[in-house]
Each structure stands twice: as structure tokens, then as C-alpha cells.
XYZ file of C-alpha atoms in Angstrom:
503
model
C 4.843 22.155 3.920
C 1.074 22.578 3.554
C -0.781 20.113 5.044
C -4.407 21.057 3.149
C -6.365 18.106 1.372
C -4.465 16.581 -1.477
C -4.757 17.711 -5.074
C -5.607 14.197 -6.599
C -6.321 15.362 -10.356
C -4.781 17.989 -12.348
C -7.847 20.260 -13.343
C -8.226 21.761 -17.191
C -6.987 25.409 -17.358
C -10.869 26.290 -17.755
C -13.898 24.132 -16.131
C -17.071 24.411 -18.235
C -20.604 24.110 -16.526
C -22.025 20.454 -15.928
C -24.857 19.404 -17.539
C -26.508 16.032 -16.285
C -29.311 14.302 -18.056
C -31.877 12.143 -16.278
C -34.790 10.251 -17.688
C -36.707 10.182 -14.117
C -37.881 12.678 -11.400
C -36.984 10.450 -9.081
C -33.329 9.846 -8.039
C -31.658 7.584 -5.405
C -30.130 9.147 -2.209
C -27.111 7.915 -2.835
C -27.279 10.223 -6.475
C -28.501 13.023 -4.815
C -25.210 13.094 -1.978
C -22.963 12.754 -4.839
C -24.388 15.956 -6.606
C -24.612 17.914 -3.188
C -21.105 16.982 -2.249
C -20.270 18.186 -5.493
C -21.630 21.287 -5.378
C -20.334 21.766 -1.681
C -16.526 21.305 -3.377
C -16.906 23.240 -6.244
C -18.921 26.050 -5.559
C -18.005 28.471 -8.323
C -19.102 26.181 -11.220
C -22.858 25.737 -12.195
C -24.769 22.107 -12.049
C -27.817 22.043 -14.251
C -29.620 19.052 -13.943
C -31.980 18.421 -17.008
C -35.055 16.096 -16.311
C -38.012 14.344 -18.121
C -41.347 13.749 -16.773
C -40.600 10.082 -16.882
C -41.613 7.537 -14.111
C -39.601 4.374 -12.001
C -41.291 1.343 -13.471
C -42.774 -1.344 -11.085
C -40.926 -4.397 -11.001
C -43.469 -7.752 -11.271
C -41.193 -9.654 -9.224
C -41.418 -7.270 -6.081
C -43.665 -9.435 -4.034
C -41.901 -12.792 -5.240
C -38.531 -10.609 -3.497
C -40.149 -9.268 -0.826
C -38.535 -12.109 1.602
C -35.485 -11.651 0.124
C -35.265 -8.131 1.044
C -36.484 -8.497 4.794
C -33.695 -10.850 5.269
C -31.261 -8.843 4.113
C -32.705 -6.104 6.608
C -33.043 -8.200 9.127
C -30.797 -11.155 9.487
C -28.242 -9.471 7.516
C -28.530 -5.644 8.918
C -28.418 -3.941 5.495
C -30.703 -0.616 5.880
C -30.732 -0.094 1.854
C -31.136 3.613 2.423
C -29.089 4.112 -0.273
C -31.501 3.675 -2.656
C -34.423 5.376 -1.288
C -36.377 7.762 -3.255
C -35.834 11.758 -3.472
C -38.112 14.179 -5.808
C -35.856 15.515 -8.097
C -37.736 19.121 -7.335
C -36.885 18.927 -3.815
C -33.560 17.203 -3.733
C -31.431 20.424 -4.129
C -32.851 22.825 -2.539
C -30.126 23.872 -0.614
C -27.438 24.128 -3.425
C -27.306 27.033 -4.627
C -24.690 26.152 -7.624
C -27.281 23.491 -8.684
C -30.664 24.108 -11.217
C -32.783 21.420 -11.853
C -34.697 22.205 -15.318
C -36.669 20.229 -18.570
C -34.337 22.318 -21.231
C -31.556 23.617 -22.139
C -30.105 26.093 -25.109
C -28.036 24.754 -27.718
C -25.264 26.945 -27.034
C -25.240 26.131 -23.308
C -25.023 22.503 -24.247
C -21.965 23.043 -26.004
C -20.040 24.962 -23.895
C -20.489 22.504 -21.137
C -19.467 19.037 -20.142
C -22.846 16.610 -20.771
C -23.503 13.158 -18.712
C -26.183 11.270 -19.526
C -27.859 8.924 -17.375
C -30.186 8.071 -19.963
C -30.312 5.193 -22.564
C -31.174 6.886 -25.557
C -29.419 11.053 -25.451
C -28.293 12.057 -28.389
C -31.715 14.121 -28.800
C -30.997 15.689 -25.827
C -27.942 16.403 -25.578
C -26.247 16.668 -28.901
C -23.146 14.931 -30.261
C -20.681 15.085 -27.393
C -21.475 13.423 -24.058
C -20.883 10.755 -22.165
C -23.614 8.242 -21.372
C -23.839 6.311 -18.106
C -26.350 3.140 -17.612
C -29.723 4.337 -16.704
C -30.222 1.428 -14.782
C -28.042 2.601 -12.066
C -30.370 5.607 -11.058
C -33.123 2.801 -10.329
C -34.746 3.706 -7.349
C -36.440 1.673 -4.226
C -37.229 -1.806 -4.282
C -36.165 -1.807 -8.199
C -32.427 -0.072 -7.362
C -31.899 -2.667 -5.222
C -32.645 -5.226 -7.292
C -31.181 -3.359 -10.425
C -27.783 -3.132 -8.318
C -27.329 -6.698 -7.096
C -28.152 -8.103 -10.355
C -25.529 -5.783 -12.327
C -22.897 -5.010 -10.112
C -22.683 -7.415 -7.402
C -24.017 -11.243 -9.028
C -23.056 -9.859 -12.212
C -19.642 -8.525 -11.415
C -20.244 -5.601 -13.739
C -17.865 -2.787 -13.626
C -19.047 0.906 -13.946
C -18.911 1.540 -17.490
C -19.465 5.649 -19.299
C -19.721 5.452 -23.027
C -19.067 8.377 -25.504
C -19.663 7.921 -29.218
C -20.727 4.192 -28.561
C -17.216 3.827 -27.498
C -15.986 2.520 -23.939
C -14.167 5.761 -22.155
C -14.046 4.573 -18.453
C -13.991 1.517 -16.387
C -14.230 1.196 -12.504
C -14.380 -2.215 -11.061
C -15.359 -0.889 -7.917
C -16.966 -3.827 -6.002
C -15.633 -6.642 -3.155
C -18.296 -8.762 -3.483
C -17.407 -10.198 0.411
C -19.299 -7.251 1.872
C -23.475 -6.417 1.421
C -25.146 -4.363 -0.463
C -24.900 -1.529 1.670
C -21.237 -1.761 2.040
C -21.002 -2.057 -2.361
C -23.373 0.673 -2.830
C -20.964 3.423 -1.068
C -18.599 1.666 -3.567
C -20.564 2.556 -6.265
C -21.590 6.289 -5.149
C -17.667 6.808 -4.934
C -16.650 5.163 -8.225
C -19.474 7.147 -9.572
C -18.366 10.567 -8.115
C -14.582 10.089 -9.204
C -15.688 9.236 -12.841
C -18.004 12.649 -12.541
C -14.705 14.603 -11.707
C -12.622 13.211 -13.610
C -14.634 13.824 -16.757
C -15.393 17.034 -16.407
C -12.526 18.651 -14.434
C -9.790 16.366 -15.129
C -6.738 16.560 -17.900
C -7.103 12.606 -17.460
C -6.726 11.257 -20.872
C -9.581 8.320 -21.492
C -8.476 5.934 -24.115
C -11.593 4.540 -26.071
C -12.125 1.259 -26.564
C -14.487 -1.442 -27.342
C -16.638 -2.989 -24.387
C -16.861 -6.433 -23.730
C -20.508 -7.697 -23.451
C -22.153 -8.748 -20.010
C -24.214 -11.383 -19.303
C -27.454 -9.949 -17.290
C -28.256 -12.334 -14.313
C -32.275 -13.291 -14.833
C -34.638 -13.521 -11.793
C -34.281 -17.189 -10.942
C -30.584 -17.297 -11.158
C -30.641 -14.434 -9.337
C -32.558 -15.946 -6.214
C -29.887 -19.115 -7.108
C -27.187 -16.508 -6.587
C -28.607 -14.860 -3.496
C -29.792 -17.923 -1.352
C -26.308 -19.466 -1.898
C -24.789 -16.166 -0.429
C -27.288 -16.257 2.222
C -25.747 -19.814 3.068
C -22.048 -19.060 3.106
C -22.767 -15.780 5.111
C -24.400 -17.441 7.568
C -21.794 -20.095 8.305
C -19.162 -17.293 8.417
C -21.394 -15.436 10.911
C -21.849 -18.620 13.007
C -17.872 -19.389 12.554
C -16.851 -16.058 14.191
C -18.708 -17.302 17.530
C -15.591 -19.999 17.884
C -12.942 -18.684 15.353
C -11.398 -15.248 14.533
C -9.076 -14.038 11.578
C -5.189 -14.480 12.556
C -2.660 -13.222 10.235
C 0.977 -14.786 10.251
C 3.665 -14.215 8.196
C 5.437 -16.291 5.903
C 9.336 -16.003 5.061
C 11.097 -17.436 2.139
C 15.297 -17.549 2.093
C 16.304 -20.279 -0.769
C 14.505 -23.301 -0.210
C 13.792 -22.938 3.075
C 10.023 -21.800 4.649
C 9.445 -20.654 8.025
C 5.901 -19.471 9.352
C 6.168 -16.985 12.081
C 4.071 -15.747 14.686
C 3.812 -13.506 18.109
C 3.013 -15.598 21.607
C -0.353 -15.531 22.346
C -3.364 -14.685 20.068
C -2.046 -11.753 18.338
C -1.706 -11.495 14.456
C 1.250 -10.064 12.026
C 0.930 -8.414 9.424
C 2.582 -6.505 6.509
C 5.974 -7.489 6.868
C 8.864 -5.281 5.226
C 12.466 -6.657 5.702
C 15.615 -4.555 6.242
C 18.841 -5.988 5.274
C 18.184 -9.285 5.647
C 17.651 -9.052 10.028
C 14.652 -6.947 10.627
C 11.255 -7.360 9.747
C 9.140 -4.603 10.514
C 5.410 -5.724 10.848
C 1.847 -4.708 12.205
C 0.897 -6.834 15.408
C -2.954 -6.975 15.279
C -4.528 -7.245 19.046
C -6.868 -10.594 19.329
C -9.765 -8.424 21.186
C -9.647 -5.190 19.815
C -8.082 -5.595 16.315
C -6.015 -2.724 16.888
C -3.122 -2.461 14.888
C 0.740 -1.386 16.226
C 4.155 -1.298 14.884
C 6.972 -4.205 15.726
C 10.265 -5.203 14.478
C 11.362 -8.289 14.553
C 15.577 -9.270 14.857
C 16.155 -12.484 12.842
C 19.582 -14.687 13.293
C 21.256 -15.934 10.327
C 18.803 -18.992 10.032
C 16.265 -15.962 9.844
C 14.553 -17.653 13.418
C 13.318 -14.952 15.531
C 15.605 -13.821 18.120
C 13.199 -11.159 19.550
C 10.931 -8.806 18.566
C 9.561 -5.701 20.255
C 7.007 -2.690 20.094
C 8.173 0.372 18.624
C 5.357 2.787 17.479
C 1.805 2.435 19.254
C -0.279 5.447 18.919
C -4.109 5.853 20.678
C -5.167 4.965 16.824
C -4.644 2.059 14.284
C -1.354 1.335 12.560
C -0.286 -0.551 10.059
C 2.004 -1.155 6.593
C 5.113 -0.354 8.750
C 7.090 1.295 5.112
C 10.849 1.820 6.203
C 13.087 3.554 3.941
C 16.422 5.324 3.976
C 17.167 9.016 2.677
C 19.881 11.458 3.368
C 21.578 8.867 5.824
C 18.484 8.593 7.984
C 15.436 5.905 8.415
C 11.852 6.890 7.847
C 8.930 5.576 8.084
C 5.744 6.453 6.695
C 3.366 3.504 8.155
C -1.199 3.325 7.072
C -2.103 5.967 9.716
C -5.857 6.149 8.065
C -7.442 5.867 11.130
C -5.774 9.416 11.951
C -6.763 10.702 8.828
C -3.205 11.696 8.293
C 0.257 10.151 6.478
C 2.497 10.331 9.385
C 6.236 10.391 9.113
C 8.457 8.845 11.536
C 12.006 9.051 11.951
C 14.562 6.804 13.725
C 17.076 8.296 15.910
C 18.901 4.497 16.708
C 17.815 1.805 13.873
C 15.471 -0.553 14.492
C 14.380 0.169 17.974
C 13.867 3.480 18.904
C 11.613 6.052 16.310
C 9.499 8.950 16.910
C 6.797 11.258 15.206
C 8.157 13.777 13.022
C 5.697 15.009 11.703
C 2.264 14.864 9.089
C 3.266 15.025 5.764
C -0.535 15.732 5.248
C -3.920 15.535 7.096
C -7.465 15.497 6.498
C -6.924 12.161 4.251
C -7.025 8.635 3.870
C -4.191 7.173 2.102
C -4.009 3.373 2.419
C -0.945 1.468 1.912
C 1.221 4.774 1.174
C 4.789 2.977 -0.745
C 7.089 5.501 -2.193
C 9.710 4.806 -5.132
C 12.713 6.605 -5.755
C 13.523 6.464 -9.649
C 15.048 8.966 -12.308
C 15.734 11.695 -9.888
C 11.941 11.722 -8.410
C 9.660 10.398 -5.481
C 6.929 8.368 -7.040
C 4.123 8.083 -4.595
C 1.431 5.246 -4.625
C -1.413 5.104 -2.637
C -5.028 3.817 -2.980
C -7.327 7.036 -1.010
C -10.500 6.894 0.852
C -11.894 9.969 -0.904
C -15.783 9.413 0.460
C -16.849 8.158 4.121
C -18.471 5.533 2.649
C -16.157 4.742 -0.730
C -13.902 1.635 -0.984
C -10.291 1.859 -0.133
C -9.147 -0.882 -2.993
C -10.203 0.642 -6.210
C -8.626 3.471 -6.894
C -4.952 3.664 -7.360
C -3.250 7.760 -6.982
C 0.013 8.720 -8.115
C 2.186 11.647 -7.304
C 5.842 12.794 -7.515
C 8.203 15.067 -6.263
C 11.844 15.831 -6.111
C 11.571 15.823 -2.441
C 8.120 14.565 -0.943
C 8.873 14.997 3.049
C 9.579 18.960 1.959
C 8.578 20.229 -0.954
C 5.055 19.887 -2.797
C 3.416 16.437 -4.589
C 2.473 16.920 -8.295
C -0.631 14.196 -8.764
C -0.239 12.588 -12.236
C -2.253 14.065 -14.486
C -4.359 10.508 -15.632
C -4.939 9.533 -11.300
C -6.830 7.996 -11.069
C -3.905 5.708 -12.424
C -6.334 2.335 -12.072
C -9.669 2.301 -11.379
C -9.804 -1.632 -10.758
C -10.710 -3.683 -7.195
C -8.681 -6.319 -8.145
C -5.311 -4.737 -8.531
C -5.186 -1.103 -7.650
C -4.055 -0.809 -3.885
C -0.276 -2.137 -2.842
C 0.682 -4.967 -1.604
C 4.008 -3.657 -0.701
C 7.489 -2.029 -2.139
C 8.023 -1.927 -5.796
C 11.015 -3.870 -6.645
C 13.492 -4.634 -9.530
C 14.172 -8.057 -11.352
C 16.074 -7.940 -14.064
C 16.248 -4.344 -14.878
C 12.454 -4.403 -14.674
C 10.359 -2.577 -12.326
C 7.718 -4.701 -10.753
C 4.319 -2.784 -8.528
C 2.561 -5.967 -6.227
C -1.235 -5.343 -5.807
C -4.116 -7.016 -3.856
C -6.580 -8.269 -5.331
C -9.700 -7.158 -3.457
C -12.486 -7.683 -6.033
C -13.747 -11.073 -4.126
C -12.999 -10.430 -0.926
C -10.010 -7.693 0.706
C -6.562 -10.114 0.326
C -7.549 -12.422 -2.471
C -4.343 -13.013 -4.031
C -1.426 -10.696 -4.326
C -1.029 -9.364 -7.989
C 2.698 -9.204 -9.429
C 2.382 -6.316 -12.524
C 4.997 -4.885 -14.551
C 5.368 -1.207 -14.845
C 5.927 -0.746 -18.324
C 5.877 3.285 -18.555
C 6.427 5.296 -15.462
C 6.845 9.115 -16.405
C 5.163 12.609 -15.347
C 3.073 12.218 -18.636
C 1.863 7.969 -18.423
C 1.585 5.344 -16.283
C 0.849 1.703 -17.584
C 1.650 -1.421 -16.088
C 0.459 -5.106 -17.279
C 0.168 -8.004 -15.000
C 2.855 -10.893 -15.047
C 1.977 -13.324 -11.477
C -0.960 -14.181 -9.173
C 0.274 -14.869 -5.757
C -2.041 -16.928 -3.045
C -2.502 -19.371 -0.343
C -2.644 -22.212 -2.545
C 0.649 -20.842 -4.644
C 2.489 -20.304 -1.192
C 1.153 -23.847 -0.146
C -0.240 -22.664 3.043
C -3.650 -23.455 4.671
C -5.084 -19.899 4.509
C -7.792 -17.780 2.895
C -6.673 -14.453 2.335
C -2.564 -12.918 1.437
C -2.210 -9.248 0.762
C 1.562 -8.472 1.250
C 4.733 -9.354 -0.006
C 8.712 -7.854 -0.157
C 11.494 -8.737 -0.765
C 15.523 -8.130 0.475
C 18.752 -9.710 0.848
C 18.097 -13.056 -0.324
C 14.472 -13.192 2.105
C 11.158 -13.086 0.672
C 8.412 -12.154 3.100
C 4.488 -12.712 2.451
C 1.323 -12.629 4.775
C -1.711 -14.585 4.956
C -4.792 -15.159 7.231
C -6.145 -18.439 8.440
C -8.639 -19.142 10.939
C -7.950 -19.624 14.559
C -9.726 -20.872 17.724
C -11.102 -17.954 20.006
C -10.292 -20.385 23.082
């Protein structure tokens, strides 16, 4: 089986040029790496980048922000690099698939795919293109402000227009982390939506946009010294506390919390006839995750529990599943940058490496599905160094995944949405309907769990609609974060994270 990168689109028979419109000569880094990376993966097709001679304005609140800014360098270690400023004339230099240039012929335009980061294109660029917010190539002390304003106080979701009509959505922020953290977000979501418009077979369904509410300057210093407050407190907190994860197991109308001795955490629990639970034990000082399975009695107490995978690297999301008459697993081995396959040779105890089903890639939460004569494969994928790994939800299938080749479906990405793309465990049926739980990771990364009901799953569509919000409060625990549940044999099995004293 080749092990090469993963095909995550299905590409048109024939990829036109890209054409990309900008009102400014001066772009943010982060732009400028997105362009250059896509150049470096698709070096036979041409990039023209069309410019005007127009300048950054000023903002008249820079001085008033100043502060603002050298705290978040400072107190808050955010370097903002991001958004520092590159002359459009120098900025590609080395690609030599990319032109920068002030015009264009007509006949070029229309052969090509056209993105406009500009407010007001149809002069430039003719009838069909898709526009992008200007705002977002801000540079400097005016991106950053531009960026938290829009996207991170006012929860905006990347939105690209064409014919005044809404053709994509990404909701790629978790407003927990800073603004360095959110920007790689953004440079990601922004990337995927490049691809996926101009190489992609991805169908875009148009649709009316909702309006936003822009966040003013005042209520934007509101917004930020309040975060400033709660992330301090957190900061201070970790000195005494850390994050412990537990699990939480539900048979009728009885509730058990369990837990490994010591300080150790579990995690992602997956249940196996009733007896087994397979989690991830976290490690209290290095956060290092390994594989465990748990033996439960009939009263589903723990009779013991043991170690079964630990590799030099992280583990976690230990996926068990039965094919052919033989137990697989196929646990998060991200840190690898690999999906690793294990198989058992004496269920639960004893499993070893098989082999990597593919490498050079960062699936999260891999959960396969076997329906209609087909693997369906779901995964969220860590497609830049510094993207998110909760916004973007891939799907493949195959008639045999561990040996023959994936097919991606041809609209991944199949969501595009923080707060319900990556899985929160197996997909399971309820009364003859198929059910996909999600995390919601738009706040912060395990929110609430997300119950949604597929509604078409086929090589052509995938739609799904969502039906249950899961969380601490709904589980009546004292915690502040779930992102897991399954279900088998009459046991229901959920995590959740709570503070706990480092003493």
C-alpha cells in the first residue's frame, strides 16, 4: 500500500491558472507563506498575483493600543510575526511559478480561477470570481487589530463571496488560545479555501450570509482587558492545579467516575463488549499519552487495568475494531506523523505494530465506519505546521482501507466548522439512524460533545444536521471540558477534565 501524503480533494480533470487580486503592495507574512507553499505544491500551474499601487492606512487608535500590544508580547508571549509586513515586489522572489503584475488580458482572466482580496473587483476582474474580505490582508499594527476585532472578539468565520452570494464558510477559530495560535488558524483555513476553489470538484452551495456585528474600539479594549483577566488567573492556577481527565460510565441508572492511582489522567474511552474499556492514560509530568485497557466486572467496577501500547511518542483515541475475525486498532499517532495500525494477537492484552497505513500526516481522531459494503473514514488533518486540528473534517472510503487505496470524497473538506468537525468517537446507530459525535472546539478544545445526524452518507454527498449538545453540566459533573463519548452493550462511556491539585 503506498504510504505517500494523502489525496484530500479530488482535483478537476484540468486546473486553470490562479489569478489573485490585491488592493495593497503590502501583504502579511502569514499571506505571503500561504502563496509560497502553494507554489512549492503545485509547481506546474502559474500564480499571477495582480496588484494596485494602493497603501495600508494608519489606524488613529495605534498609540491608544500601543499597551495593549506590549502586553500581549510580553506578559502573554505572542510574537505577532504573523502579520508583519512584506513588499509585494520582493515577497516572491524565489517562486518561480509565481508573477506579481498591475494587469492582466481579458482572455487570461477568463481562462483562470480569480480571488479577490479586494472590496470592490468586478472592474478588475470581470464577472466570475470569488471575493475574500480585504480586511484580512491588513498588515502590522492594523492586522492585528483588524484580526482580533473580526475573527477572534467577533467570532467571525472566514467568509468568500461570488456573485454577492455566500460560497464558503470556515469557522476556524478556538478562541481559548492567542492571537498567534488563531492566526495559523486563519492562514490554514485560508489556504484550504484557496485549494479547494480552484483545484477542487468540491461543490459550494450558495447561500445568503448572515450579517456580523463589527466590535468598535472601546468594546474592543472591554473585550480584551476581560481576557487579559481570565488568562491571567488560569496562568496563576496552573502554579497549584493541572488538567486531569477521568472518565465517566453510564449502565442504566447507575454512574460511576473512574480513575488510575496516582495523578495520571484517562482519556478517550472506547468499550468492547460490555468488559473492556480501552483508554489513553495521560502522565501527570510529562502529559504523554499511552494506551490501557481496563477489565470491568459485571457491576462495571474496575477489576484491573494494564498498559498495552506505549511507543517513544504520544498516543491516544485507542479505536478498536474487529474485521476478518481479528482486532485492530488504529489509535491518534499524530505525534508520529503517521496512522498506525495495530493488531491483537490475544484480545485485550497483548497487540503489536503492524504496520503505517500512511505517513507524513496528521490525522486526529481517525474513526472508521463500515456501511453499504465500504470503509468510511473520518478524520479532522493537520494539513499546515501551524493550522488547527478541529476545523476541518476529511472523508474517505474504500472497500478495504488496511489494503487497498482511500478515495477522498469529492466535497472534503466535508465541514469546515471549529465547533463540530473533529470526532468525538465511533459513529453509532439508534433507531435505524446513523449518528457522527463531534467536539465542539470553537471556545476552547472539549467544549461540549456534539450529537449530529448523518442524513446522506454516499460517494457523491455528505450532510449531517445536529440533534444533542453533550457537557459537564448535562452529565452533572464538576468539570470544564468533555470531548468523547461511545457507546456498547448497555454502557455509555464519556470523558471530562476537571482541575486537580499538583500536590
Amino acid at each position: 500500500m503506498d504510504s505517500n501524503l494523502v489525496k484530500h480533494i479530488v482535483e478537476r480533470s484540468r486546473i486553470p491558472s490562479l489569478i489573485i487580486y490585491v488592493s495593497v503592495t503590502k501583504l502579511p507574512l502569514w499571506f505571503v507563506e500561504v502563496i509560497v507553499l502553494l507554489s512549492e505544491q503545485y509547481t506546474e500551474q502559474e500564480i499571477k498575483i495582480v496588484y494596485l499601487n494602493g497603501l495600508n492606512q494608519k489606524n488613529k487608535w495605534q498609540k491608544w493600543y500601543t499597551p495593549i500590544l506590549v502586553a500581549e508580547k510580553i506578559v502573554f508571549r505572542q510574537n505577532l510575526n504573523a502579520f508583519k509586513t512584506i513588499d509585494i515586489h520582493h515577497a516572491f522572489e524565489h517562486c518561480k511559478n509565481v508573477e506579481t503584475c498591475q494587469s492582466l488580458s481579458k482572455l487570461y482572466i477568463q481562462e483562470g480561477v480569480c480571488l479577490s482580496f479586494m472590496d470592490e473587483a468586478g472592474a478588475f476582474c470581470g464577472e466570475n470570481y470569488y471575493r475574500y474580505p480585504q480586511e484580512i490582508l491588513s498588515v502590522g499594527f492594523r492586522g492585528v487589530d483588524s484580526f482580533v476585532k473580526n475573527y477572534l472578539f467577533g467570532q467571525k468565520p472566514l467568509k468568500v463571496f461570488k456573485e454577492d452570494a455566500l460560497c464558503w464558510q470556515h469557522l476556524f477559530q478556538t478562541l481559548e488560545y492567542g492571537i498567534d495560535k488563531n492566526s495559523g488558524f486563519l492562514q490554514a483555513a485560508v489556504k484550504q479555501s484557496i485549494i479547494s476553489l480552484w483545484r477542487s470538484k468540491k461543490t459550494c452551495d450558495k447561500r445568503l450570509s448572515s450579517e456580523t456585528v463589527r466590535i468598535g474600539d472601546f468594546e474592543f479594549c472591554y473585550k480584551w482587558f476581560k481576557s487579559a483577566i481570565v488568562r491571567v488567573i488560569k496562568r496563576f492556577k496552573k502554579i497549584l492545579f493541572y488538567k486531569r481527565w477521568f472518565i465517566i460510565l453510564k449502565k442504566e441508572n447507575d454512574r460511576k467516575l473512574l480513575l488510575p492511582g496516582g495523578k495520571d489522567g484517562w482519556a478517550d474511552p472506547f468499550v468492547v463488549d460490555g468488559k473492556y474499556l480501552f483508554v489513553e492514560q495521560i502522565d501527570f509530568k510529562s502529559n504523554k499519552g499511552k494506551l490501557v485497557v481496563t477489565e470491568l466486572d459485571d457491576n462495571s467496577d474496575i477489576v484491573k487495568y494494564e498498559t498495552i501500547i506505549d511507543e517513544p511518542f504520544h498516543l491516544s483515541y485507542p479505536n478498536v475494531f474487529k474485521k476478518d475475525d481479528l482486532w485492530y486498532m488504529l489509535p491518534e499517532s499524530a505525534a508520529d506523523k503517521s496512522l498506525r495500525l495495530y493488531v491483537s494477537s490475544n484480545f485485550p492484552t497483548e497487540w503489536s505494530f503492524k504496520r503505517k497505513l500512511k505517513a507524513d500526516i496528521r490525522f486526529l481522531d481517525f474513526t472508521p465506519l463500515y456501511h453499504n459494503g465500504f470503509w468510511w473514514l473520518f478524520t479532522t488533518s493537520k494539513v499546515m505546521e501551524r493550522g488547527s486540528s478541529y476545523d476541518q473534517l476529511y472523508l474517505f472510503y474504500s472497500e478495504d482501507f488496511i489494503n487497498d487505496e482511500w478515495q477522498p470524497h469529492p466535497q472534503n473538506p466535508v465541514i469546515t466548522d471549529s465547533s463540530v468537525a473533529r470526532p468525538a468517537g465511533n459513529l453509532y446507530w439508534h433507531n435505524n439512524e446513523l449518528y457522527r459525535p463531534s467536539q465542539d472546539c470553537f471556545n476552547k478544545y472539549g467544549g461540549s460533545i456534539k450529537v449530529n445526524r448523518v442524513v446522506k452518507l454516499s460517494k457523491e454527498e455528505y450532510k449531517e444536521e445536529l440533534v444533542e449538545e453533550i457537557s459537564s453540566q448535562t452529565l452533572g459533573v464538576k468539570a470544564h471540558a468533555v470531548h468523547t463519548i461511545n457507546i456498547g452493550a448497555g454502557i455509555t462511556v464519556y470523558d471530562a477534565q476537571t482541575w486537580a491539585f499538583r500536590l
